[in-house]
PDB file of C-alpha atoms in Angstrom:
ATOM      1  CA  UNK A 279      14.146  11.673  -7.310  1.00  0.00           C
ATOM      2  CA  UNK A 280      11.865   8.813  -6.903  1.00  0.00           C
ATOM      3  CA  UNK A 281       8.786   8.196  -8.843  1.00  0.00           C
ATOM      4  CA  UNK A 282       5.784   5.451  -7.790  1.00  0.00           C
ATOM      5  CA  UNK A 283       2.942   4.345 -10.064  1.00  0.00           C
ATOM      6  CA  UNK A 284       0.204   2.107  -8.969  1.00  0.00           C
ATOM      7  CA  UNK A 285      -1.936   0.269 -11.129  1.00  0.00           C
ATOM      8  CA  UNK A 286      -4.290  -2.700 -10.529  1.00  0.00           C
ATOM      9  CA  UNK A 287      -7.398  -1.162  -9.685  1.00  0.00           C
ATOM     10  CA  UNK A 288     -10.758  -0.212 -11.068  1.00  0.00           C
ATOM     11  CA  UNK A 289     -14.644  -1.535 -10.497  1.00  0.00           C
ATOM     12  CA  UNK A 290     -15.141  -4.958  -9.055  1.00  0.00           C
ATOM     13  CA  UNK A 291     -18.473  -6.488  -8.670  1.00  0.00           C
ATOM     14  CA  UNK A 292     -17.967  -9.757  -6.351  1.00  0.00           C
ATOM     15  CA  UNK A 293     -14.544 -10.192  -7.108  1.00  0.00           C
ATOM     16  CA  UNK A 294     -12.856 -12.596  -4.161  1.00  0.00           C
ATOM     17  CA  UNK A 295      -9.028 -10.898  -4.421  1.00  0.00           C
ATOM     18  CA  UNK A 296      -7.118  -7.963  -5.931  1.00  0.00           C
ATOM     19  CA  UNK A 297      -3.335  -7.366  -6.397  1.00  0.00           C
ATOM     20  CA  UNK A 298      -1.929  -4.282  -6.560  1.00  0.00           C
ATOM     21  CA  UNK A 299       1.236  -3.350  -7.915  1.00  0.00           C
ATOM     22  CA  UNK A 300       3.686   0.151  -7.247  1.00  0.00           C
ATOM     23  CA  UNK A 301       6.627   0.332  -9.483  1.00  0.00           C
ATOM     24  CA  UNK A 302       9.158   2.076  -8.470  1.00  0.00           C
ATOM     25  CA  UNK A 303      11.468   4.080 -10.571  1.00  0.00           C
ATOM     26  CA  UNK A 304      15.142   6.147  -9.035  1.00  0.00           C
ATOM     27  CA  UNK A 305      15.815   4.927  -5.675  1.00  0.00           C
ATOM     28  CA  UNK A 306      16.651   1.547  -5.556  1.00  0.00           C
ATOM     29  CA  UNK A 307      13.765  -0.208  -3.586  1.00  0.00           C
ATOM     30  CA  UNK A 308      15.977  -1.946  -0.456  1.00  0.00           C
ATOM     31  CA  UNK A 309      16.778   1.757   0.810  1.00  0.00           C
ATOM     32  CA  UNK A 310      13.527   2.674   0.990  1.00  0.00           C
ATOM     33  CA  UNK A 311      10.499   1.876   2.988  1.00  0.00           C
ATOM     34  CA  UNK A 312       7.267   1.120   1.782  1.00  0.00           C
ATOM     35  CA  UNK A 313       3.448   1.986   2.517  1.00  0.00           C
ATOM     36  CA  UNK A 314       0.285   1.400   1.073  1.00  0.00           C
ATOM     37  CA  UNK A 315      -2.681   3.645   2.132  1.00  0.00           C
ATOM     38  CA  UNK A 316      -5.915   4.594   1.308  1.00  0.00           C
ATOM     39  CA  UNK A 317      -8.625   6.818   1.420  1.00  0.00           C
ATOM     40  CA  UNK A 318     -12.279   6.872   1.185  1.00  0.00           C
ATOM     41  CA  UNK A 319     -14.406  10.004   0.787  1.00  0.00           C
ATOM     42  CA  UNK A 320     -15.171  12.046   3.647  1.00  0.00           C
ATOM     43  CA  UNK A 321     -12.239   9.794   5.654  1.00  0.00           C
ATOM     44  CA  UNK A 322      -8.946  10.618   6.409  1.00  0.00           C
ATOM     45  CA  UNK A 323      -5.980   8.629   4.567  1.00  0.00           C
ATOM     46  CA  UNK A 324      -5.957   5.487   6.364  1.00  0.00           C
ATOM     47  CA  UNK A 325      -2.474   3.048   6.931  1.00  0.00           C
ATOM     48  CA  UNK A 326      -2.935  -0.310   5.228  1.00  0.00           C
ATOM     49  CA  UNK A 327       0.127  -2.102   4.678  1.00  0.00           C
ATOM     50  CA  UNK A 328       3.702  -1.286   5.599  1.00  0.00           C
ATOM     51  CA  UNK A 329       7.240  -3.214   4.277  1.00  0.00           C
ATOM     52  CA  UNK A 330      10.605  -2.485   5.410  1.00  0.00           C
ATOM     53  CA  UNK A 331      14.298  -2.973   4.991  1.00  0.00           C
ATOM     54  CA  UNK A 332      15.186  -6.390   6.222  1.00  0.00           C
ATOM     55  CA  UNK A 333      11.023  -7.589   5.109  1.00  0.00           C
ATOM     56  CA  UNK A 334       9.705  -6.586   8.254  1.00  0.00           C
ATOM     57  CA  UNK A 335       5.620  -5.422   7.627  1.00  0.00           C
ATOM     58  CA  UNK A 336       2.985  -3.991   9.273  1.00  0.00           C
ATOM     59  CA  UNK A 337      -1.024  -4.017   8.740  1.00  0.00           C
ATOM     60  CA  UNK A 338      -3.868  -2.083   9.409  1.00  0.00           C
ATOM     61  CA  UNK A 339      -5.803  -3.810  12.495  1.00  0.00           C
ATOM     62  CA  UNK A 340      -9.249  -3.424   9.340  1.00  0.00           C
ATOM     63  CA  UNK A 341      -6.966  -5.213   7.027  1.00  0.00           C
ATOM     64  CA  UNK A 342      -5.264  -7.491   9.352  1.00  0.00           C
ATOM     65  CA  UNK A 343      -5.533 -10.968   7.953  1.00  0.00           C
ATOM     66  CA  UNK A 344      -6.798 -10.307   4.895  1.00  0.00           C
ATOM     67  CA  UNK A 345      -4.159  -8.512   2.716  1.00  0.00           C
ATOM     68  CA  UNK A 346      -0.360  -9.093   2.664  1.00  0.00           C
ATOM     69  CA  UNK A 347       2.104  -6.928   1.144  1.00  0.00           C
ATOM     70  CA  UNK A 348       5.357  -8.127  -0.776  1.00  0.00           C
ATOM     71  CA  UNK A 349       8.073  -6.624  -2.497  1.00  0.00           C
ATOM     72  CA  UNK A 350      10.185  -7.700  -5.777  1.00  0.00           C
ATOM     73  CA  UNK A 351      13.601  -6.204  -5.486  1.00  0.00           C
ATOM     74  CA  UNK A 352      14.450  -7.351  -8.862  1.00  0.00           C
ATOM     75  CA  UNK A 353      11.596  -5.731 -10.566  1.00  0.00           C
ATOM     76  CA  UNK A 354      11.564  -2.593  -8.223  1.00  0.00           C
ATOM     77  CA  UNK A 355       8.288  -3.471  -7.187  1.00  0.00           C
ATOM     78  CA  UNK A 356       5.704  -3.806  -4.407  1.00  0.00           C
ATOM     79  CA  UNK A 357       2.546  -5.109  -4.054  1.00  0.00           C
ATOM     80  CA  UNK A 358      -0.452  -5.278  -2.165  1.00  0.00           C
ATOM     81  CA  UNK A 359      -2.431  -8.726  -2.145  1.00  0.00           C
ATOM     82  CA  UNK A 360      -6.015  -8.096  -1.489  1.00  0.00           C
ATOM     83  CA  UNK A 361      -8.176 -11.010  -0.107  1.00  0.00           C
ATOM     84  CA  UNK A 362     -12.246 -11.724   0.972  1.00  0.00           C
ATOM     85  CA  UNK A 363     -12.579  -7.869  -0.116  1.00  0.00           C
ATOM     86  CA  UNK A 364     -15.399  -5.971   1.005  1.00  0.00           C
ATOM     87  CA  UNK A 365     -17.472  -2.498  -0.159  1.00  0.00           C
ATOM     88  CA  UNK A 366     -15.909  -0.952   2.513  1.00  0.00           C
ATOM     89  CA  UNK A 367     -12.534  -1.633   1.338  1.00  0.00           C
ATOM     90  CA  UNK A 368     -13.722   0.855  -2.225  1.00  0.00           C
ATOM     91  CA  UNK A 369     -11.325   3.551  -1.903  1.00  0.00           C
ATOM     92  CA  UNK A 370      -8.470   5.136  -3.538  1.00  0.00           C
ATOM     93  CA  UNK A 371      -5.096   3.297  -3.067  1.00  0.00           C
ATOM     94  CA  UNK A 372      -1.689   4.682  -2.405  1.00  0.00           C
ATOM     95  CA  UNK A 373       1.357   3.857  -2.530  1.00  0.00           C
ATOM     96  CA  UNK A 374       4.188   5.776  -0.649  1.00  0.00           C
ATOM     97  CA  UNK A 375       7.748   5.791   0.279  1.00  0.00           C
ATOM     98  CA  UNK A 376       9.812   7.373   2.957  1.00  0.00           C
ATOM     99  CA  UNK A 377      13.646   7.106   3.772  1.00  0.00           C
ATOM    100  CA  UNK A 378      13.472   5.642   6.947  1.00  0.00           C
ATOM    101  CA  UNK A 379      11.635   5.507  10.292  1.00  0.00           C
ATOM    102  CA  UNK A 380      10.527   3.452  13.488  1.00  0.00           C
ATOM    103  CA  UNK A 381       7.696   0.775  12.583  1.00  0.00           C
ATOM    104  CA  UNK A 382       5.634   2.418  15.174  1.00  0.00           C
ATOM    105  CA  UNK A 383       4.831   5.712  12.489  1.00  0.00           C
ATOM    106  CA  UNK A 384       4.945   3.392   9.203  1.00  0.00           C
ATOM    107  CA  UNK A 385       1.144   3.355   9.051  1.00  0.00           C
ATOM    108  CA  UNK A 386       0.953   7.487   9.624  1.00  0.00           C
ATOM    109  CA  UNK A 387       0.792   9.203   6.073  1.00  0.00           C
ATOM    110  CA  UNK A 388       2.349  12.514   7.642  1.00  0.00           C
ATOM    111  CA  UNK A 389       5.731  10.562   7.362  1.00  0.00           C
ATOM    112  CA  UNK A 390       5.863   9.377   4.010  1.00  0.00           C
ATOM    113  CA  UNK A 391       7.501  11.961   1.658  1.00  0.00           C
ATOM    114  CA  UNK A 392       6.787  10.237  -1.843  1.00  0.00           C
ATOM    115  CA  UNK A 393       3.278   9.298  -3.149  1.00  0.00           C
ATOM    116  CA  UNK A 394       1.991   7.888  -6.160  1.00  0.00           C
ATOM    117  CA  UNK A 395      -0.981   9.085  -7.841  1.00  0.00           C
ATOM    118  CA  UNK A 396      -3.680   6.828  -6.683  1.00  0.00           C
ATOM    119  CA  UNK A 397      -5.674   3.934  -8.377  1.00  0.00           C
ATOM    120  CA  UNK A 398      -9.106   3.412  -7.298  1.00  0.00           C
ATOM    121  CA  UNK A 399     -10.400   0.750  -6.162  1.00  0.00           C
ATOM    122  CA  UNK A 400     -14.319  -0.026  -6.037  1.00  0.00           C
ATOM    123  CA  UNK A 401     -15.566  -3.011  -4.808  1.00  0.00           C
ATOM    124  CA  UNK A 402     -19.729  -3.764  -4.945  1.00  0.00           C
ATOM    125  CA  UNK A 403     -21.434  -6.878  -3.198  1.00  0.00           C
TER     126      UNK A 403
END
């Protein structure tokens, strides 16, 4: 039984960076792998970050560059470092967990079996 809850969001206005943060309570956090995703309306839930055993990560090729994810093992925690944000990047933010897989699916939300409840993020110019 796993449980993730985001928080960190809510309504920017010309804000430069964002962190978000998904703490993760029942499975320890170095046998699981992590995602962060999003989705805007009238778009389909879109890969933005990926971590996995051993640190390896994975971006987004819209987010490449500009936002790094990191974990905490101590704190059973992972985050989601948002840089030189952009409207466009207003959406609601997810973070997920799976047991395992190949780094070539971690961005695909169809594999991810545990989701937090969102936090949205708005960002104006």
């Amino acid at each position: 039984q796993v449980q993730l809850v985001e928080s960190g969001g809510g309504s920017f206005h010309s804000v430069g960076s964002l962190t978000l943060t998904c703490v993760v309570h029942g499975s320890p956090l170095k046998k699981m792998a992590w995602g962060w995703f999003r989705q805007a309306p009238g778009k389909e839930r879109e890969g933005v970050a990926a971590i996995y055993i051993g640190s390896s990560e994975v971006y987004g090729e819209t987010v490449k560059g500009r936002f790094n994810m990191y974990k905490d093992d101590a704190k059973n925690a992972v985050y989601l470092r948002m840089d030189s944000l952009k409207p466009e990047d207003t959406a609601v933010y997810y973070c997920a967990a799976r047991a395992g897989g190949y780094w070539y699916t971690a961005l695909d939300p169809a594999t991810y079996t545990d989701w937090g409840q969102g936090t949205q993020v708005s960002v104006s110019s």
